[in-house]
mmCIF file of C-alpha atoms in Angstrom:
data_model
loop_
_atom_site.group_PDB
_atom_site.id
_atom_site.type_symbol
_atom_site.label_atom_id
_atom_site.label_comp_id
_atom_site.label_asym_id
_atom_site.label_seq_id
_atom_site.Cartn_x
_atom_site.Cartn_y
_atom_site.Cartn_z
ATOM 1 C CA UNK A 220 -73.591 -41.526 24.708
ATOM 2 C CA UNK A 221 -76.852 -39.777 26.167
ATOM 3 C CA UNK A 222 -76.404 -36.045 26.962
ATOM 4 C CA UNK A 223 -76.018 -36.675 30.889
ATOM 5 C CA UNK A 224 -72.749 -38.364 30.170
ATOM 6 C CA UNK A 225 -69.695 -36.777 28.892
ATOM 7 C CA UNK A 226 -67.107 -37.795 26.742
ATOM 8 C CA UNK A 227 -64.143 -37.771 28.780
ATOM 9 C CA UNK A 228 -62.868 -38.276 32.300
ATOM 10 C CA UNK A 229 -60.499 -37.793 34.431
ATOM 11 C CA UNK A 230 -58.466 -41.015 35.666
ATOM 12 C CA UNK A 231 -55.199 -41.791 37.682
ATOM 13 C CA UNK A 232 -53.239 -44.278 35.618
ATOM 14 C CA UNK A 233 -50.447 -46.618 36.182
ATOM 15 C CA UNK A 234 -48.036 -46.963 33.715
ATOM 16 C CA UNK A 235 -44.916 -48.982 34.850
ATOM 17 C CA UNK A 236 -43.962 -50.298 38.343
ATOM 18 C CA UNK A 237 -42.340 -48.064 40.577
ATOM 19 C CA UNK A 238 -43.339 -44.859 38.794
ATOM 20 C CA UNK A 239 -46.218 -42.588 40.511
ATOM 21 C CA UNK A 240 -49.770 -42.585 38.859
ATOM 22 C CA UNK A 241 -50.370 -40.172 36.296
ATOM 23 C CA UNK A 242 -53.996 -38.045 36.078
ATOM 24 C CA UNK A 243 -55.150 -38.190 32.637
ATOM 25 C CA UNK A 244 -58.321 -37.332 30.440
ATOM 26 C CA UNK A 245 -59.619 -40.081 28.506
ATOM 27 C CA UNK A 246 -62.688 -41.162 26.938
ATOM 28 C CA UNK A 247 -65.665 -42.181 28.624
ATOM 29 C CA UNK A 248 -66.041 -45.976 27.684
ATOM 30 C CA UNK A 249 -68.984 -47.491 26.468
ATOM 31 C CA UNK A 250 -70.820 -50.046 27.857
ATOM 32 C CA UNK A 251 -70.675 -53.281 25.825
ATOM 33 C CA UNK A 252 -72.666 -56.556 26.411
ATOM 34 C CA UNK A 253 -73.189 -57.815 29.811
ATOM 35 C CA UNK A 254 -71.586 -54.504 30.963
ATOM 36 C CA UNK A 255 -72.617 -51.379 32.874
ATOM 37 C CA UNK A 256 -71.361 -48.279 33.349
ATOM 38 C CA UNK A 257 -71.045 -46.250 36.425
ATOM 39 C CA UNK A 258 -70.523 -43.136 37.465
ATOM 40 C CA UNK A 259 -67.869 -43.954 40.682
ATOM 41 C CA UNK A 260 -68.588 -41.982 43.725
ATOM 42 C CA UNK A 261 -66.180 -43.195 46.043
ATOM 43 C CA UNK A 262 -63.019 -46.035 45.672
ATOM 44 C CA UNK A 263 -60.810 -47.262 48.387
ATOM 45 C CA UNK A 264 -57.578 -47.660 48.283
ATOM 46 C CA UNK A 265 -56.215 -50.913 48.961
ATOM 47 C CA UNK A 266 -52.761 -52.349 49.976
ATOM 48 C CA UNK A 267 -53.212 -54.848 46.891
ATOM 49 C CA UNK A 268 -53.009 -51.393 44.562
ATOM 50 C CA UNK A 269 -49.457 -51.408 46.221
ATOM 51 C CA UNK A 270 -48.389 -54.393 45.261
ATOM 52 C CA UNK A 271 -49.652 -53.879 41.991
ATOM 53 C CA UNK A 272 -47.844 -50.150 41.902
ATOM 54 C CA UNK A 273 -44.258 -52.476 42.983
ATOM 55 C CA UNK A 274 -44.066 -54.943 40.625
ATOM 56 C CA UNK A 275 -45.204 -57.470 42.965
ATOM 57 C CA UNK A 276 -48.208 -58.813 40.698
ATOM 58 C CA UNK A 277 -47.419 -60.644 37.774
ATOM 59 C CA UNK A 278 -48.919 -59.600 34.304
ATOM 60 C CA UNK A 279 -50.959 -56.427 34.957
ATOM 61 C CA UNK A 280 -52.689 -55.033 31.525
ATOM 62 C CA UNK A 281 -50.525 -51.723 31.524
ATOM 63 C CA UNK A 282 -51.575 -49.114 31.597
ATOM 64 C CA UNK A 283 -54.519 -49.579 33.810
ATOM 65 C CA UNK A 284 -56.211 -47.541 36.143
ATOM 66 C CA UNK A 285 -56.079 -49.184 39.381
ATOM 67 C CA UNK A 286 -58.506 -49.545 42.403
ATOM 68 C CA UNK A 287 -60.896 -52.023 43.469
ATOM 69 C CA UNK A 288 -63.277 -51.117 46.248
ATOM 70 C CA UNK A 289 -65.606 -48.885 43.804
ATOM 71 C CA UNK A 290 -69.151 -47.383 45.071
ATOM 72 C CA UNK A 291 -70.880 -45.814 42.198
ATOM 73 C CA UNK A 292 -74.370 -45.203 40.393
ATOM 74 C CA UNK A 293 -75.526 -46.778 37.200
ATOM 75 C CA UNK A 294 -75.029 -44.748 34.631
ATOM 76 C CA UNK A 295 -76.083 -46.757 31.423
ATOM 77 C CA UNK A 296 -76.422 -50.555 30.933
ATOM 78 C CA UNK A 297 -75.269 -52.670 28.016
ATOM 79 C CA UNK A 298 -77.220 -54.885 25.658
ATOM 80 C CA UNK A 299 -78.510 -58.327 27.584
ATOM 81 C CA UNK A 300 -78.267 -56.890 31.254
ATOM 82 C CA UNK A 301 -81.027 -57.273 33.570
ATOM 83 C CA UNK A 302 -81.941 -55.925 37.249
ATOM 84 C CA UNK A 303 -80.069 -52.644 37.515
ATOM 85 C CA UNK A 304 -82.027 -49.457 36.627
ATOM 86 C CA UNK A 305 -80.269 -45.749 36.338
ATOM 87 C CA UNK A 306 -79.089 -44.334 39.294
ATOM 88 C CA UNK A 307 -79.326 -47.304 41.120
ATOM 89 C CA UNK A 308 -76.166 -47.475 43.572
ATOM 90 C CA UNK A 309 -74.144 -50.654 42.953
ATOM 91 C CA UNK A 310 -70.460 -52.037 44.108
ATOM 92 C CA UNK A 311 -68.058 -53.363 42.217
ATOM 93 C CA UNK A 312 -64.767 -56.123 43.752
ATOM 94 C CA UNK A 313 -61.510 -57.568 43.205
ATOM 95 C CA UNK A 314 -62.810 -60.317 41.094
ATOM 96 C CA UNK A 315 -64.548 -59.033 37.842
ATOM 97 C CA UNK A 316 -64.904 -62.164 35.443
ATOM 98 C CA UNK A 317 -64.267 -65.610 35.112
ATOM 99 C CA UNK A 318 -65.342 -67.557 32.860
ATOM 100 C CA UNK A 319 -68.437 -69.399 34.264
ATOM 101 C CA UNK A 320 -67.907 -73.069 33.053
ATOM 102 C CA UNK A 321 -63.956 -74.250 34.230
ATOM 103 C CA UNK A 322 -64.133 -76.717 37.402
ATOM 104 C CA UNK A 323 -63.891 -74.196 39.381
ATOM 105 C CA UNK A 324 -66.513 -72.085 38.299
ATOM 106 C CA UNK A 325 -68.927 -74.748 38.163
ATOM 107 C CA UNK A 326 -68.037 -75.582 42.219
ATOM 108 C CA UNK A 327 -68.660 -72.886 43.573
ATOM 109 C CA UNK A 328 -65.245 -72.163 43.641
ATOM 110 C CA UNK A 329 -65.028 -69.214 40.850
ATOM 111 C CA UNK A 330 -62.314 -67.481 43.242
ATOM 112 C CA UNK A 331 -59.904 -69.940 41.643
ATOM 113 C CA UNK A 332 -60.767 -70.097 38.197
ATOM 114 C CA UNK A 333 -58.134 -69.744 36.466
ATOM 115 C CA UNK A 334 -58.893 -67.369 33.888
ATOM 116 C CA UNK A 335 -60.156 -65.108 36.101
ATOM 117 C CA UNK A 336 -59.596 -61.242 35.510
ATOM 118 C CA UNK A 337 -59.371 -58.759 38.235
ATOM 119 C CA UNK A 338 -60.517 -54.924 38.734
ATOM 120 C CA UNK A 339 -58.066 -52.550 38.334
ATOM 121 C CA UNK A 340 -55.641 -55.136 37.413
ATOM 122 C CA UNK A 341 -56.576 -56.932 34.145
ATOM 123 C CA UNK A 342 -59.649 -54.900 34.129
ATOM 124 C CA UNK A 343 -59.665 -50.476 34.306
ATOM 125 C CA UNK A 344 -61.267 -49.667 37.824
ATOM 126 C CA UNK A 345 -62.083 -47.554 39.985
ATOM 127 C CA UNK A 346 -59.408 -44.323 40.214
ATOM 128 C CA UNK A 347 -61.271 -42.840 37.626
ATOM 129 C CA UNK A 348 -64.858 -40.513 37.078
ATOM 130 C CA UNK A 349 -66.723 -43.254 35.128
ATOM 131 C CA UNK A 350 -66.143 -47.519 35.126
ATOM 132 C CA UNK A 351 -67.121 -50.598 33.329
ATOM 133 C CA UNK A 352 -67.559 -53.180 35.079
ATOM 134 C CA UNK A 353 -69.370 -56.691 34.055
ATOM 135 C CA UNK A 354 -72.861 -56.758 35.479
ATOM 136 C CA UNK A 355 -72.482 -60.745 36.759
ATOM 137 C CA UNK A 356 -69.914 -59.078 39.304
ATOM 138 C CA UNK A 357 -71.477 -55.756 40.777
ATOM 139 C CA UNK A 358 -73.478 -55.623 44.185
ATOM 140 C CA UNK A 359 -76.414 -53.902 44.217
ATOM 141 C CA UNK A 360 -75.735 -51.481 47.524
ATOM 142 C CA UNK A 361 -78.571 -50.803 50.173
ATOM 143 C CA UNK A 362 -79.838 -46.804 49.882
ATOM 144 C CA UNK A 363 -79.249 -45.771 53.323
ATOM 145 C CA UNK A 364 -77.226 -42.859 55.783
ATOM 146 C CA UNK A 365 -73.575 -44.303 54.801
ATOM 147 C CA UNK A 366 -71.649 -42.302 52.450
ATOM 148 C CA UNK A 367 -70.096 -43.675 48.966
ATOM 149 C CA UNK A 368 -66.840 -43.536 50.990
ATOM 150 C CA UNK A 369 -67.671 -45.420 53.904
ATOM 151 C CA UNK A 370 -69.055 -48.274 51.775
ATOM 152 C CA UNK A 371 -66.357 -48.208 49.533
ATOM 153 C CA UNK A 372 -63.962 -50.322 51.989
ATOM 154 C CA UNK A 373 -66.750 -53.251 52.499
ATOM 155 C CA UNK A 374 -66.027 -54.302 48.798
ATOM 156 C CA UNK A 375 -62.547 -55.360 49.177
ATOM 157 C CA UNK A 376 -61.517 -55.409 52.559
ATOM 158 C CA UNK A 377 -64.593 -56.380 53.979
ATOM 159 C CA UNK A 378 -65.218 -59.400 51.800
ATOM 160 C CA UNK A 379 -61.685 -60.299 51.758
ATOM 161 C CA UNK A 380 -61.519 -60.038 55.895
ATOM 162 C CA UNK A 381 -65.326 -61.643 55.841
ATOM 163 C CA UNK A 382 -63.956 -65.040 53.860
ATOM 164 C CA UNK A 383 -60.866 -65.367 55.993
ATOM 165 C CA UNK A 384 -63.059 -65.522 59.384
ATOM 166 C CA UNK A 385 -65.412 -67.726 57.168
ATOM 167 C CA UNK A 386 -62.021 -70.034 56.618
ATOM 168 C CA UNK A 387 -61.105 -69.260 60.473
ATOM 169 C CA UNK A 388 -64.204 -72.273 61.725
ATOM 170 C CA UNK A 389 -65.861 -69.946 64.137
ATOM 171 C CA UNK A 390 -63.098 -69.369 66.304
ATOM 172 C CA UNK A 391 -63.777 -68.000 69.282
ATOM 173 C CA UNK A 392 -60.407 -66.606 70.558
ATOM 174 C CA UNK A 393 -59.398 -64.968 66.670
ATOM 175 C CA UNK A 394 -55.970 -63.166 66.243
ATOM 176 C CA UNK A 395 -55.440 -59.997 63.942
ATOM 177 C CA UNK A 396 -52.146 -59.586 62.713
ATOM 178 C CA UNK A 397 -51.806 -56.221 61.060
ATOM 179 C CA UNK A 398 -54.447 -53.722 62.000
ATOM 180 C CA UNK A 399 -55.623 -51.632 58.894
ATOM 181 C CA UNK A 400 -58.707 -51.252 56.653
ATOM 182 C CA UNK A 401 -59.764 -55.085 56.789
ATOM 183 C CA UNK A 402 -58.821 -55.996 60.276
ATOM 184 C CA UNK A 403 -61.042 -53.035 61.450
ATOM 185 C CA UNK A 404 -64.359 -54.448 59.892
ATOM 186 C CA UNK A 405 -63.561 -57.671 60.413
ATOM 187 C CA UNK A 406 -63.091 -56.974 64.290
ATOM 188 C CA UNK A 407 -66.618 -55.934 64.158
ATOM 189 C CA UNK A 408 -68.056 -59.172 62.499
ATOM 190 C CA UNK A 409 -65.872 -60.918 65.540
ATOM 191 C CA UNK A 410 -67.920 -59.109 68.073
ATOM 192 C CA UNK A 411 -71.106 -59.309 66.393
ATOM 193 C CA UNK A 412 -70.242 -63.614 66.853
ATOM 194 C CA UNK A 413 -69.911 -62.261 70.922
ATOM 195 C CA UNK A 414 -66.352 -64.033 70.155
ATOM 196 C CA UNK A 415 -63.287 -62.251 71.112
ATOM 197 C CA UNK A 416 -60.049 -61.084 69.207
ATOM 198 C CA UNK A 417 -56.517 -59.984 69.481
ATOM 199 C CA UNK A 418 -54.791 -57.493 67.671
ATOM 200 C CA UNK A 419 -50.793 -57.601 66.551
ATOM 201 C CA UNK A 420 -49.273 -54.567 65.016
ATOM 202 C CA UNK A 421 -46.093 -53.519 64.140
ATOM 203 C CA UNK A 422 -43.613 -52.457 66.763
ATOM 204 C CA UNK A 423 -44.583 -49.577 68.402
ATOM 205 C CA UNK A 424 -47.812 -48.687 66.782
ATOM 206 C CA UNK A 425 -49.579 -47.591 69.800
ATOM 207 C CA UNK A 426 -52.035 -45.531 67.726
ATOM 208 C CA UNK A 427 -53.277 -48.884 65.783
ATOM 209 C CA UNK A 428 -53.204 -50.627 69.641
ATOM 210 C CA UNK A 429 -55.563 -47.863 70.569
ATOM 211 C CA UNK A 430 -58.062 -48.292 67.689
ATOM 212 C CA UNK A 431 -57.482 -52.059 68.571
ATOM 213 C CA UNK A 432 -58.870 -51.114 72.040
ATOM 214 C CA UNK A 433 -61.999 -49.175 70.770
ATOM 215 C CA UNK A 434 -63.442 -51.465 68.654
ATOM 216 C CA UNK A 435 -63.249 -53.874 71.479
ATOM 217 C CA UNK A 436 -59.972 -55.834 71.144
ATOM 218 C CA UNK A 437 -59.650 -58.413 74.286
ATOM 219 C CA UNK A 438 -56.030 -57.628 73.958
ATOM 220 C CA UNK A 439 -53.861 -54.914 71.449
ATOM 221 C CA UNK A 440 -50.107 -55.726 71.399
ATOM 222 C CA UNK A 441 -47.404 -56.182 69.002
ATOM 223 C CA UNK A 442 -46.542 -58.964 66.796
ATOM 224 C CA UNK A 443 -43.783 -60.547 68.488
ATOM 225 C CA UNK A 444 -45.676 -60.651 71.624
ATOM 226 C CA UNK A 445 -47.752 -63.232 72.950
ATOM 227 C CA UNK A 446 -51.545 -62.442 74.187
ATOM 228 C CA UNK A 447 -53.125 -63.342 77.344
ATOM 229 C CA UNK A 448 -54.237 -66.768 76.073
ATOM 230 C CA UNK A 449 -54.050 -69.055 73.006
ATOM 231 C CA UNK A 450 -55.826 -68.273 70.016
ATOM 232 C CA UNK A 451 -58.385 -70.718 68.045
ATOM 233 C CA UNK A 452 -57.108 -68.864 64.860
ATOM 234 C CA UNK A 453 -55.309 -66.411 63.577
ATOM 235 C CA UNK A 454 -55.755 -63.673 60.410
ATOM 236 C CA UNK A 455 -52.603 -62.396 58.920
ATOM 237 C CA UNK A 456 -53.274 -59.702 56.922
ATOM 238 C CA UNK A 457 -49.838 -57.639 56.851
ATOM 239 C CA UNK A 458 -47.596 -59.010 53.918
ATOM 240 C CA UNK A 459 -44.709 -59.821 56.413
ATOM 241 C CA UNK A 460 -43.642 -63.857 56.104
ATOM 242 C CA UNK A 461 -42.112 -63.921 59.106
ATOM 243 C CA UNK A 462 -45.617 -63.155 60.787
ATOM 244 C CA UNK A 463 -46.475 -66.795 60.017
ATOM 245 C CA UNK A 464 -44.141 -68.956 62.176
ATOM 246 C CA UNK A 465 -44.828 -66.366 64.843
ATOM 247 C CA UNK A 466 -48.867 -66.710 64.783
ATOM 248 C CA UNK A 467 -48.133 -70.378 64.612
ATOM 249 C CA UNK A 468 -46.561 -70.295 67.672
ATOM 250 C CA UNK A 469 -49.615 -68.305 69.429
ATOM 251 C CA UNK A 470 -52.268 -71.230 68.172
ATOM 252 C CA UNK A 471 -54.182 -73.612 70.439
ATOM 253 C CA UNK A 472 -53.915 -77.528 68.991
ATOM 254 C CA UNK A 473 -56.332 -77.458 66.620
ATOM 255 C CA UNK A 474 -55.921 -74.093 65.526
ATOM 256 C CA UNK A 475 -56.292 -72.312 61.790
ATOM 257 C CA UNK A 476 -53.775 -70.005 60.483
ATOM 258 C CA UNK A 477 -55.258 -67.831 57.333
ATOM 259 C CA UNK A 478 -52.901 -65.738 55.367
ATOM 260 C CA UNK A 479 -55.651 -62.868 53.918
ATOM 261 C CA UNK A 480 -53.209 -60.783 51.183
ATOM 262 C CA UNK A 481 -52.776 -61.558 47.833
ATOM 263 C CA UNK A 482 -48.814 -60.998 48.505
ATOM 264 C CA UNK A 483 -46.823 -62.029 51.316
ATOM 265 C CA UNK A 484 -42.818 -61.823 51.682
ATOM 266 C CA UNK A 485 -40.922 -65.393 51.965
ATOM 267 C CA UNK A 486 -42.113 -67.359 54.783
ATOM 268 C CA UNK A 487 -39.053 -68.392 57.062
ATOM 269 C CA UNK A 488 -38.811 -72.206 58.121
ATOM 270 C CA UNK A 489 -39.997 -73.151 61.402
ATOM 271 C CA UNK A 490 -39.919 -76.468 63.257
ATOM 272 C CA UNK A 491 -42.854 -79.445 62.318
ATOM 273 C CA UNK A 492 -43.570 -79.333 66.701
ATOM 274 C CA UNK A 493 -45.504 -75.291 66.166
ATOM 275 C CA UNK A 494 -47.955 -76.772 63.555
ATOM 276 C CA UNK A 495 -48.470 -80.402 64.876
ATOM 277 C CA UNK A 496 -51.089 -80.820 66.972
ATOM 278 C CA UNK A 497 -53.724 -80.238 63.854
ATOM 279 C CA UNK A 498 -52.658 -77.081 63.299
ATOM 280 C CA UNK A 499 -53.305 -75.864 59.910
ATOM 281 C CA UNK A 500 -52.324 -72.572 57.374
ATOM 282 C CA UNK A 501 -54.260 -72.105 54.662
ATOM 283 C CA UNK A 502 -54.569 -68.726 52.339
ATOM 284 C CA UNK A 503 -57.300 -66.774 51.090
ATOM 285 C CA UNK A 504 -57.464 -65.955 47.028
ATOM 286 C CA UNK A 505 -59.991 -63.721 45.788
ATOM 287 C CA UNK A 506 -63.761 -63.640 46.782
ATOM 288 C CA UNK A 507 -66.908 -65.107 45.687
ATOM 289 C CA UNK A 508 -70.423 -63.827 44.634
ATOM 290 C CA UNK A 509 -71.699 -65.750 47.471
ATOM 291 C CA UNK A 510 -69.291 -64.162 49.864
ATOM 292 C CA UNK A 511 -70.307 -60.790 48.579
ATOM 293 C CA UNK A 512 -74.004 -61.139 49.096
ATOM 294 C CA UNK A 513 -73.545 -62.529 52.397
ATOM 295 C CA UNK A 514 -71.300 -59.918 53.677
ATOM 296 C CA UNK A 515 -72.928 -56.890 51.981
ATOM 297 C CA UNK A 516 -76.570 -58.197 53.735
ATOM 298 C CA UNK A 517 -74.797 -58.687 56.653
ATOM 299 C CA UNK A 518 -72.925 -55.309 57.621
ATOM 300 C CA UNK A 519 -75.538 -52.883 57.367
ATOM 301 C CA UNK A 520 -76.914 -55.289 60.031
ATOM 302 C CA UNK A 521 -74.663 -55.400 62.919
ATOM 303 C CA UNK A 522 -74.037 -52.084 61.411
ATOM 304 C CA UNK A 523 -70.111 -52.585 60.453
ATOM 305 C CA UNK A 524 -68.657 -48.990 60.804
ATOM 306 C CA UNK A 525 -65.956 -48.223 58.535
ATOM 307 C CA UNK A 526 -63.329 -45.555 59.678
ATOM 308 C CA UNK A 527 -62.162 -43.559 56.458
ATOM 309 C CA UNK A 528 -59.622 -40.292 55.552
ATOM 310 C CA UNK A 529 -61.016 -39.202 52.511
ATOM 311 C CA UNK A 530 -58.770 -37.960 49.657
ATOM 312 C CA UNK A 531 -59.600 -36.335 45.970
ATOM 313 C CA UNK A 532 -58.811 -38.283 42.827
ATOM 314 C CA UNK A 533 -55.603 -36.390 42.098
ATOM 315 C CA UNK A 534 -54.357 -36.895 45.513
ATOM 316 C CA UNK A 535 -54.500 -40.458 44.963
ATOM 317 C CA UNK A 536 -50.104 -40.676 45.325
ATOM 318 C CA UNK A 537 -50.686 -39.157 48.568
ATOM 319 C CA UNK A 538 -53.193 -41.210 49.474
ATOM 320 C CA UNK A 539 -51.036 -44.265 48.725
ATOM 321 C CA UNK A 540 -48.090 -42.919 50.579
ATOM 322 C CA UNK A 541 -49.995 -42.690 53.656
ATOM 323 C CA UNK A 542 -51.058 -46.585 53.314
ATOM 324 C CA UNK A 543 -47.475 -47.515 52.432
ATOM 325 C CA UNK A 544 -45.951 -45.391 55.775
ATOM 326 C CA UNK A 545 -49.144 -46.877 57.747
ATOM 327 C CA UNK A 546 -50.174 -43.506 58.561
ATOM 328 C CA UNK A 547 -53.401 -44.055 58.288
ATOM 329 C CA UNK A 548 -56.073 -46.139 61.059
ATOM 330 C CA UNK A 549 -59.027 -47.513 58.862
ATOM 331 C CA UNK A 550 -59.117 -47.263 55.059
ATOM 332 C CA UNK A 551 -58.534 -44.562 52.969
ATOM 333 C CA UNK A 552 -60.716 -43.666 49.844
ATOM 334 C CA UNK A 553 -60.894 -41.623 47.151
ATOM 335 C CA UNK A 554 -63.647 -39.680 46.411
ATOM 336 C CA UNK A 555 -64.892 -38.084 43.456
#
């Protein structure tokens, strides 16, 4: 280790499903070939770091520290890794290897290879002081006003949000079901298109319908309600199956329905007449490099204005807890 990095850390660890993450000190890991390591600034918290925390993913790597939306500078760089200097400020996603030659990988398609690992799944991420992460799969982040913490939310729920309007066909009339971190950046991408969208919440969340509103929602309502006019396509980003026949049933002929979470609830049956008419579901896994450096040139253009509460590393349980009650209106984010 150089002198400017120290030997331990502190990191919130997971352990075992349904049991709260523990702060611990552990070494600071060493970055091997292909790898760097970064010093994290900032790392949002994501409703995928629930489902890990409930036993709702299968086959973590336990323990693991969890989180996967990390902002941070480079702090060293391992043998064979080329284009990021020290200090540099890069980003880090979901998807954090594959294995570069599998039919998918080779398609462009490396979001479904299938021996993909994931950050802060597989992979240790971002709840922690320092972070490995393989240098094929980190951003390079624009220098500008934005805080750590306000990018932090573009690397998962922006690119996540991003490829499901990319999968939506340039909709014009686009419906939102679930109103959190990713619907709130994606909303601005919709308006940026000068296309229009809907949001859905749950019943009565009329502080999400009001955020809805600001951000220039044509219409805020909630989920089992119908909007003023049918939609070209619809994003469902709350886990709730039952949302599906529902935004079905709001579609124009023609229409795209695209499931954005990694975990939904059982879809209930619903008759063949709500999707004929070309209707179509389809889901979103994972992202790819080429959504990332589309989306990350793209925000700082329109500029995409994230809407965080911040929270320390050891409040990280708390900061979860708010997600879970949807307490929160935008992301939250830890920051170190």
């Amino acid at each position: 280790m150089t002198a400017s990095i120290p030997e331990t850390m502190r990191a919130m660890v997971f352990h075992r499903p349904g049991e709260a993450l523990r702060l611990e000190r552990r070494p600071v890991p060493r970055p091997g070939r292909g790898q760097v390591l970064l010093r994290v600034e900032a790392c949002g918290v994501c409703r995928t770091d629930l489902h890990l925390i409930d036993g709702e993913l299968p086959d973590p790597r336990l323990p693991v520290i969890p989180g996967h939306e990390i902002v941070g500078r480079v702090a060293a760089v391992g043998e064979g890794v080329e284009g990021f200097a020290a200090g540099q400020r890069v980003g880090v996603p979901w998807l954090g290897w594959t294995c570069g030659h599998c039919r998918y990988c080779t398609s462009g398609r490396e979001n479904l290879c299938d021996a993909a690992r994931f950050t802060g799944y597989q992979i240790d991420g971002g709840y922690a002081e320092y972070t490995l992460a393989d240098a094929r799969y980190c951003f390079p982040l624009a220098e500008s006003a934005a805080q750590a913490a306000e990018q932090a939310p573009l690397l998962c729920a922006g690119l996540i949000g991003y490829r499901a309007l990319r999968l939506a066909g340039g909709a014009e009339r686009v419906g939102i079901y679930g109103f959190g971190a990713a619907a709130h950046i994606v909303a601005q991408v919709i308006a940026h298109q000068g296309h229009r969208f809907y949001a859905f919440t749950r019943p009565g969340d009329v502080d999400s319908q009001a955020f809805a509103r600001q951000l220039g929602a044509a219409w805020a309502g909630e989920a089992g309600q119908a909007p003023p006019e049918a939609l070209d396509a619809a994003i469902i980003f709350a886990p709730a199956g039952p949302l599906v026949p529902a935004a079905l049933k709001q579609l124009e002929k023609g229409g795209r329905l695209v499931c954005a979470g990694i975990h939904m609830s059982d879809i209930p049956g619903f008759p063949y007449a709500d999707l004929w008419g070309e209707r179509s579901i389809c889901s979103v896994a994972n992202l790819t490099r080429q959504d990332g450096m589309e989306f990350l040139g793209l925000a700082p253009r329109i500029p995409v204005r994230t809407s965080v509460t911040v929270f320390a590393l050891e409040e990280a349980n708390a900061a979860l807890a708010q997600l879970r009650r949807g307490a929160l209106q935008g992301a939250a984010v830890l920051e170190m």
